Short mmCIF file of C-alpha atoms in Angstrom, two decimals:
data_model
loop_
_atom_site.label_atom_id
_atom_site.label_comp_id
_atom_site.label_asym_id
_atom_site.label_seq_id
_atom_site.Cartn_x
_atom_site.Cartn_y
_atom_site.Cartn_z
CA MET Z 1 0.03 0.18 -0.08
CA SER Z 2 1.00 3.33 -0.99
CA ARG Z 3 2.09 5.51 1.77
CA LEU Z 4 -0.62 8.40 0.16
CA GLU Z 5 -2.98 5.95 0.73
CA SER Z 6 -2.47 4.26 4.26
CA PHE Z 7 -2.54 8.29 4.92
CA ILE Z 8 -5.52 8.81 3.65
CA ARG Z 9 -6.79 5.72 5.95
CA ARG Z 10 -4.99 7.05 9.26
CA LEU Z 11 -6.73 10.49 8.45
CA THR Z 12 -10.37 8.62 7.77
CA ALA Z 13 -9.38 6.79 11.12
CA GLN Z 14 -9.01 9.90 12.92
CA ARG Z 15 -12.08 11.16 12.07
CA ASP Z 16 -14.30 8.09 12.58
CA ILE Z 17 -12.65 8.04 15.61
CA LEU Z 18 -13.42 11.90 16.77
CA ASP Z 19 -16.46 12.19 15.36
CA MET Z 20 -17.69 8.56 17.48
CA ILE Z 21 -17.21 10.64 20.74
CA CYS Z 22 -17.87 13.58 20.32
CA ARG Z 23 -22.16 11.71 19.00
CA GLU Z 24 -21.87 8.45 20.73
CA MET Z 25 -19.95 9.06 23.79
CA PRO Z 26 -20.91 11.15 26.14
CA LEU Z 27 -18.15 13.46 27.12
CA GLY Z 28 -17.80 14.72 30.85
CA GLU Z 29 -17.72 18.58 31.38
CA GLY Z 30 -13.31 19.48 31.22
CA PRO Z 31 -11.69 21.01 28.55
CA VAL Z 32 -10.16 19.41 25.37
CA ILE Z 33 -5.82 18.91 25.11
CA GLU Z 34 -4.84 18.83 21.24
CA LEU Z 35 -1.48 17.29 21.94
CA GLY Z 36 0.49 18.11 18.48
CA LEU Z 37 -1.56 20.91 16.63
CA GLY Z 38 0.51 20.21 14.38
CA ASN Z 39 -1.53 21.99 10.53
CA GLY Z 40 -5.04 22.82 13.28
CA ARG Z 41 -7.12 20.67 10.48
CA THR Z 42 -8.29 17.60 13.75
CA TYR Z 43 -8.38 21.11 16.03
CA ASP Z 44 -11.18 22.57 13.91
CA HIS Z 45 -12.46 19.32 13.46
CA LEU Z 46 -12.61 19.34 17.37
CA ARG Z 47 -13.55 23.50 17.17
CA GLU Z 48 -16.74 22.32 14.85
CA ARG Z 49 -18.24 18.54 15.92
CA LEU Z 50 -17.35 20.55 20.75
CA PRO Z 51 -18.47 24.58 19.15
CA GLY Z 52 -18.09 25.80 22.89
CA ARG Z 53 -15.74 23.79 24.15
CA ARG Z 54 -12.81 24.94 25.76
CA ILE Z 55 -10.58 22.90 24.08
CA ILE Z 56 -5.73 23.51 24.77
CA ALA Z 57 -3.69 22.60 22.27
CA PHE Z 58 0.02 22.34 22.17
CA ASP Z 59 2.28 21.72 20.18
CA ARG Z 60 6.20 21.98 19.91
CA VAL Z 61 6.66 25.55 17.39
CA CYS Z 62 3.46 26.43 15.62
CA GLN Z 63 2.80 25.79 12.24
CA ALA Z 64 -1.17 25.97 11.87
CA ASN Z 65 -2.69 27.04 8.83
CA ARG Z 66 -4.18 31.23 9.67
CA LYS Z 67 -7.96 29.12 9.75
CA SER Z 68 -7.18 26.68 12.55
CA MET Z 69 -5.18 29.05 15.04
CA PRO Z 70 -5.82 28.67 18.49
CA PRO Z 71 -6.87 31.62 20.69
CA ASP Z 72 -3.29 32.83 22.62
CA CYS Z 73 -5.39 31.61 26.01
CA ASP Z 74 -5.33 27.88 24.54
CA LEU Z 75 -2.19 27.55 22.25
CA ILE Z 76 0.73 26.90 24.39
CA LEU Z 77 4.36 26.03 22.54
CA GLY Z 78 7.71 24.34 23.92
CA GLU Z 79 8.37 20.73 24.20
CA ILE Z 80 4.89 19.04 25.06
CA ASP Z 81 6.39 16.82 28.53
CA GLU Z 82 7.39 20.19 29.64
CA THR Z 83 4.56 22.43 29.08
CA ALA Z 84 2.26 20.56 29.79
CA ARG Z 85 2.87 19.96 33.17
CA PRO Z 86 0.99 21.91 34.51
CA PHE Z 87 -1.86 21.62 32.70
CA ILE Z 88 -2.02 17.90 34.96
CA GLY Z 89 -5.71 17.95 37.14
CA ILE Z 90 -7.09 20.29 34.73
CA ASN Z 91 -9.61 17.06 34.26
CA ALA Z 92 -9.95 17.27 30.48
CA ALA Z 93 -12.65 15.44 29.43
CA LEU Z 94 -10.98 14.30 25.90
CA VAL Z 95 -6.99 13.78 25.93
CA HIS Z 96 -6.59 13.84 21.54
CA ALA Z 97 -2.45 13.52 20.43
CA ASP Z 98 -1.53 13.28 16.67
CA ILE Z 99 2.65 13.57 18.16
CA GLY Z 100 3.69 9.96 15.61
CA SER Z 101 6.87 12.06 13.60
CA GLY Z 102 6.37 8.76 10.76
CA TYR Z 103 9.37 7.00 12.72
CA ASP Z 104 7.56 3.80 14.75
CA ASP Z 105 11.26 3.69 16.06
CA LEU Z 106 11.95 7.30 17.39
CA ASP Z 107 8.86 7.18 18.23
CA ALA Z 108 9.07 4.10 20.18
CA LEU Z 109 11.70 6.48 21.20
CA ASN Z 110 10.43 9.97 22.09
CA LEU Z 111 7.50 9.27 23.01
CA GLY Z 112 7.48 6.87 26.57
CA TRP Z 113 6.39 10.27 28.22
CA LEU Z 114 3.18 10.35 26.26
CA SER Z 115 0.98 7.34 28.21
CA GLY Z 116 1.30 9.27 31.72
CA LEU Z 117 1.32 12.56 30.60
CA ILE Z 118 -2.30 11.87 29.22
CA VAL Z 119 -3.60 9.93 32.92
CA ASP Z 120 -2.41 12.93 33.82
CA LEU Z 121 -4.84 15.09 31.91
CA LEU Z 122 -7.60 12.90 31.65
CA ALA Z 123 -10.52 13.44 34.74
CA PRO Z 124 -11.77 10.15 35.59
CA GLY Z 125 -13.77 8.61 32.62
CA GLY Z 126 -11.79 10.76 29.89
CA ILE Z 127 -11.69 9.48 26.93
CA ALA Z 128 -8.38 9.61 24.37
CA ALA Z 129 -7.87 9.20 20.98
CA SER Z 130 -4.16 9.14 19.62
CA GLY Z 131 -2.15 8.01 16.63
CA VAL Z 132 0.33 5.78 18.47
CA PRO Z 133 -0.45 3.18 20.99
CA LEU Z 134 -0.81 3.97 24.16
CA SER Z 135 0.58 2.34 27.39
CA HIS Z 136 -0.92 3.50 31.35
CA ARG Z 137 -2.80 0.19 33.61
CA GLU Z 138 -5.83 3.09 33.86
CA LEU Z 139 -6.05 3.30 30.13
CA HIS Z 140 -8.45 0.63 28.79
CA PRO Z 141 -9.19 0.27 24.96
CA LEU Z 142 -11.86 0.35 23.93
CA PRO Z 143 -13.63 -0.82 20.55
CA VAL Z 144 -12.84 2.32 16.58
CA PRO Z 145 -15.04 2.06 14.76
CA ALA Z 146 -16.27 -0.28 12.31
CA GLY Z 147 -13.99 -0.67 9.22
CA ILE Z 148 -11.10 0.51 10.76
CA ALA Z 149 -7.65 -1.25 10.59
CA LYS Z 150 -6.25 -3.68 14.26
CA ASP Z 151 -3.08 -0.50 14.57
CA ARG Z 152 -4.03 2.81 12.98
CA TYR Z 153 -6.26 5.19 15.39
CA PHE Z 154 -5.79 4.19 19.14
CA LEU Z 155 -8.94 4.67 22.19
CA TYR Z 156 -9.12 4.28 25.55
CA ARG Z 157 -10.81 5.07 28.60
CA ARG Z 158 -9.52 6.06 31.40
CA SER Z 159 -10.31 4.30 34.66
CA MET K 1 -17.53 21.37 6.43
CA SER K 2 -14.66 21.27 8.31
CA ARG K 3 -10.15 21.61 7.28
CA LEU K 4 -9.85 17.70 7.86
CA GLU K 5 -13.08 17.01 6.07
CA SER K 6 -11.29 18.31 3.33
CA PHE K 7 -8.01 17.67 3.46
CA ILE K 8 -10.12 13.99 3.94
CA ARG K 9 -11.61 15.18 0.54
CA ARG K 10 -8.95 16.47 -1.28
CA LEU K 11 -5.77 13.81 -0.75
CA THR K 12 -8.92 10.46 -1.43
CA ALA K 13 -8.71 13.00 -5.12
CA GLN K 14 -5.19 13.88 -5.82
CA ARG K 15 -4.41 9.20 -5.47
CA ASP K 16 -7.96 8.79 -7.46
CA ILE K 17 -6.64 11.29 -10.64
CA LEU K 18 -3.53 10.10 -10.29
CA ASP K 19 -4.32 6.27 -10.02
CA MET K 20 -7.00 7.03 -13.25
CA ILE K 21 -3.61 8.37 -15.64
CA CYS K 22 -2.32 5.25 -14.21
CA ARG K 23 -4.37 3.33 -15.22
CA GLU K 24 -6.37 4.56 -17.78
CA MET K 25 -4.88 6.82 -20.16
CA PRO K 26 -2.05 5.97 -22.26
CA LEU K 27 0.80 7.55 -21.45
CA GLY K 28 4.01 8.80 -22.92
CA GLU K 29 7.48 7.13 -22.78
CA GLY K 30 8.94 10.71 -21.03
CA PRO K 31 9.46 10.35 -17.24
CA VAL K 32 7.47 12.19 -14.71
CA ILE K 33 7.93 15.24 -13.50
CA GLU K 34 6.34 15.70 -8.77
CA LEU K 35 6.20 19.30 -9.17
CA GLY K 36 5.78 19.53 -4.77
CA LEU K 37 7.28 16.65 -3.95
CA GLY K 38 6.36 17.22 0.56
CA ASN K 39 6.09 15.00 2.47
CA GLY K 40 6.70 12.57 -1.03
CA ARG K 41 3.97 10.32 0.10
CA THR K 42 2.48 11.11 -3.88
CA TYR K 43 5.62 10.38 -5.15
CA ASP K 44 5.79 7.13 -3.62
CA HIS K 45 1.82 6.71 -4.82
CA LEU K 46 3.29 7.09 -8.31
CA ARG K 47 6.26 5.05 -7.94
CA GLU K 48 4.49 2.28 -6.74
CA ARG K 49 2.15 2.75 -9.87
CA LEU K 50 4.36 3.35 -12.54
CA PRO K 51 7.14 1.14 -11.54
CA GLY K 52 10.09 1.48 -13.65
CA ARG K 53 9.00 4.65 -14.69
CA ARG K 54 11.90 7.83 -14.28
CA ILE K 55 10.00 9.82 -11.06
CA ILE K 56 12.08 14.01 -11.13
CA ALA K 57 11.34 15.27 -8.26
CA PHE K 58 10.88 19.01 -6.97
CA ASP K 59 10.90 21.34 -3.86
CA ARG K 60 11.65 24.39 -2.81
CA VAL K 61 13.63 22.29 0.57
CA CYS K 62 13.49 18.32 1.02
CA GLN K 63 10.94 17.85 3.69
CA ALA K 64 9.91 14.08 3.16
CA ASN K 65 9.78 10.69 4.88
CA ARG K 66 12.69 9.05 4.15
CA LYS K 67 10.82 6.29 2.74
CA SER K 68 9.79 8.45 0.11
CA MET K 69 13.05 9.73 -0.65
CA PRO K 70 14.24 9.66 -4.95
CA PRO K 71 17.59 8.99 -5.62
CA ASP K 72 20.52 12.24 -5.58
CA CYS K 73 20.00 12.50 -9.68
CA ASP K 74 15.48 13.29 -9.41
CA LEU K 75 15.13 15.55 -6.66
CA ILE K 76 15.61 19.01 -7.44
CA LEU K 77 15.71 21.38 -4.71
CA GLY K 78 15.30 25.27 -4.34
CA GLU K 79 12.83 27.26 -6.74
CA ILE K 80 10.64 25.55 -8.10
CA ASP K 81 10.34 28.32 -11.46
CA GLU K 82 13.79 28.31 -11.15
CA THR K 83 15.70 25.18 -10.96
CA ALA K 84 13.09 23.91 -12.95
CA ARG K 85 13.70 25.43 -15.95
CA PRO K 86 17.10 23.44 -17.78
CA PHE K 87 14.43 20.67 -17.21
CA ILE K 88 13.17 22.92 -20.31
CA GLY K 89 12.34 20.23 -23.67
CA ILE K 90 12.41 17.34 -21.51
CA ASN K 91 8.62 16.46 -22.76
CA ALA K 92 7.47 14.62 -19.03
CA ALA K 93 4.43 12.20 -19.90
CA LEU K 94 2.80 13.57 -16.94
CA VAL K 95 3.51 16.40 -14.19
CA HIS K 96 1.87 16.82 -10.67
CA ALA K 97 1.93 19.70 -8.87
CA ASP K 98 1.06 19.71 -5.35
CA ILE K 99 3.00 23.24 -4.34
CA GLY K 100 -0.12 25.31 -3.54
CA SER K 101 0.25 27.45 -0.04
CA GLY K 102 -2.75 26.24 1.81
CA TYR K 103 -3.99 30.02 1.55
CA ASP K 104 -6.30 31.27 -2.28
CA ASP K 105 -5.19 34.49 -1.76
CA LEU K 106 -1.12 33.26 -1.58
CA ASP K 107 -1.08 31.07 -4.23
CA ALA K 108 -3.25 33.40 -6.47
CA LEU K 109 -0.41 35.80 -6.12
CA ASN K 110 2.75 33.48 -6.22
CA LEU K 111 1.76 30.28 -9.26
CA GLY K 112 1.67 32.38 -11.87
CA TRP K 113 4.91 30.72 -13.51
CA LEU K 114 2.87 27.28 -13.01
CA SER K 115 0.62 26.70 -15.78
CA GLY K 116 3.28 28.26 -18.20
CA LEU K 117 6.70 25.77 -16.55
CA ILE K 118 4.33 22.73 -16.70
CA VAL K 119 2.76 22.84 -20.40
CA ASP K 120 7.00 23.90 -21.33
CA LEU K 121 7.85 20.17 -18.93
CA LEU K 122 5.62 18.05 -21.31
CA ALA K 123 5.23 16.15 -23.90
CA PRO K 124 2.16 16.92 -26.92
CA GLY K 125 -0.42 15.16 -25.42
CA GLY K 126 1.20 15.16 -21.87
CA ILE K 127 -1.06 14.83 -18.53
CA ALA K 128 -0.62 17.62 -15.90
CA ALA K 129 -2.89 16.68 -12.29
CA SER K 130 -3.06 19.51 -10.67
CA GLY K 131 -4.08 20.90 -6.91
CA VAL K 132 -4.35 24.57 -8.68
CA PRO K 133 -6.18 25.84 -11.47
CA LEU K 134 -4.01 26.00 -14.56
CA SER K 135 -4.98 28.49 -17.08
CA HIS K 136 -3.13 28.11 -20.44
CA ARG K 137 -4.18 27.98 -23.80
CA GLU K 138 -2.16 24.15 -24.59
CA LEU K 139 -4.19 22.81 -21.37
CA HIS K 140 -7.42 21.07 -21.71
CA PRO K 141 -9.28 20.47 -19.13
CA LEU K 142 -10.24 16.97 -18.86
CA PRO K 143 -12.97 15.69 -17.31
CA VAL K 144 -12.57 13.68 -13.79
CA PRO K 145 -13.69 10.45 -11.45
CA ALA K 146 -17.09 10.24 -10.54
CA GLY K 147 -17.59 11.04 -6.95
CA ILE K 148 -15.03 14.08 -7.29
CA ALA K 149 -15.68 17.62 -6.44
CA LYS K 150 -16.17 20.37 -8.91
CA ASP K 151 -12.34 22.85 -8.07
CA ARG K 152 -11.19 20.36 -5.58
CA TYR K 153 -7.96 18.83 -8.11
CA PHE K 154 -7.45 19.96 -11.46
CA LEU K 155 -6.29 18.12 -14.44
CA TYR K 156 -5.67 18.38 -18.39
CA ARG K 157 -3.73 17.41 -21.49
CA ARG K 158 -1.58 19.62 -23.32
CA SER K 159 -2.36 19.48 -26.69
#
């Protein structure tokens, strides 16, 4: 399968999972946390699907299209494992993490902190969606929508 | 429509158009020219669909994933409107251009040279596919595959 085809399937999985969360899963009252703003496309999608919900976006540097720029107060730049620490305990309803490098070997080395951080940001019962697999005793895998291949995108609920 | 949804539709249109070209349209013998390598995903797709065909990729700077890196001899870096000039007359069978900035107003200002360059690179009867509309008396619009919205992706044949 070409990388273009694989990317289309990944983005489609991302959209379908976010849509399932927003439409079918009762979310708590906390904010949404977007780890990895990137171009801002999923930020834009979440903003459209969850009107009025605070979305706090993190990235190393800002690369967002101006059409998807969060307000200054909700855009946190710098190394995410450091900049997110002050937000521990914020009781997020949903954390969406899309911070893979495109290299599985590098991600395995560099994202060891991600699962623990997500647990610390989520409210009890909160939802995590991630482009890389997470591993933590408080994160319980949930089924993804039909048609999404195993290992394409990942969904969890915190204890 | 969210920017994520719009992007999925754009990539799907891109894939479907490239697949239609590779499967259904008899291509001449010349090389394929990729204007805007980016991450290298469409380069990878074309390489898979057109095995053995030379693909010459241009970009301002190299941002390609190492899985989609062209050989040095087929990767031309720098301002495309300048670096492509020595290739004028190469009689390309196909030119694929994906160099929009994500800002329509900027693209309209900055890509005035694109249509003429593509004509100069293509063999007579050659095919151009582009993420931005092209305009040149020698480029004749072709129908795109069913399901692709008007103005999502563009296909032409050179006189």
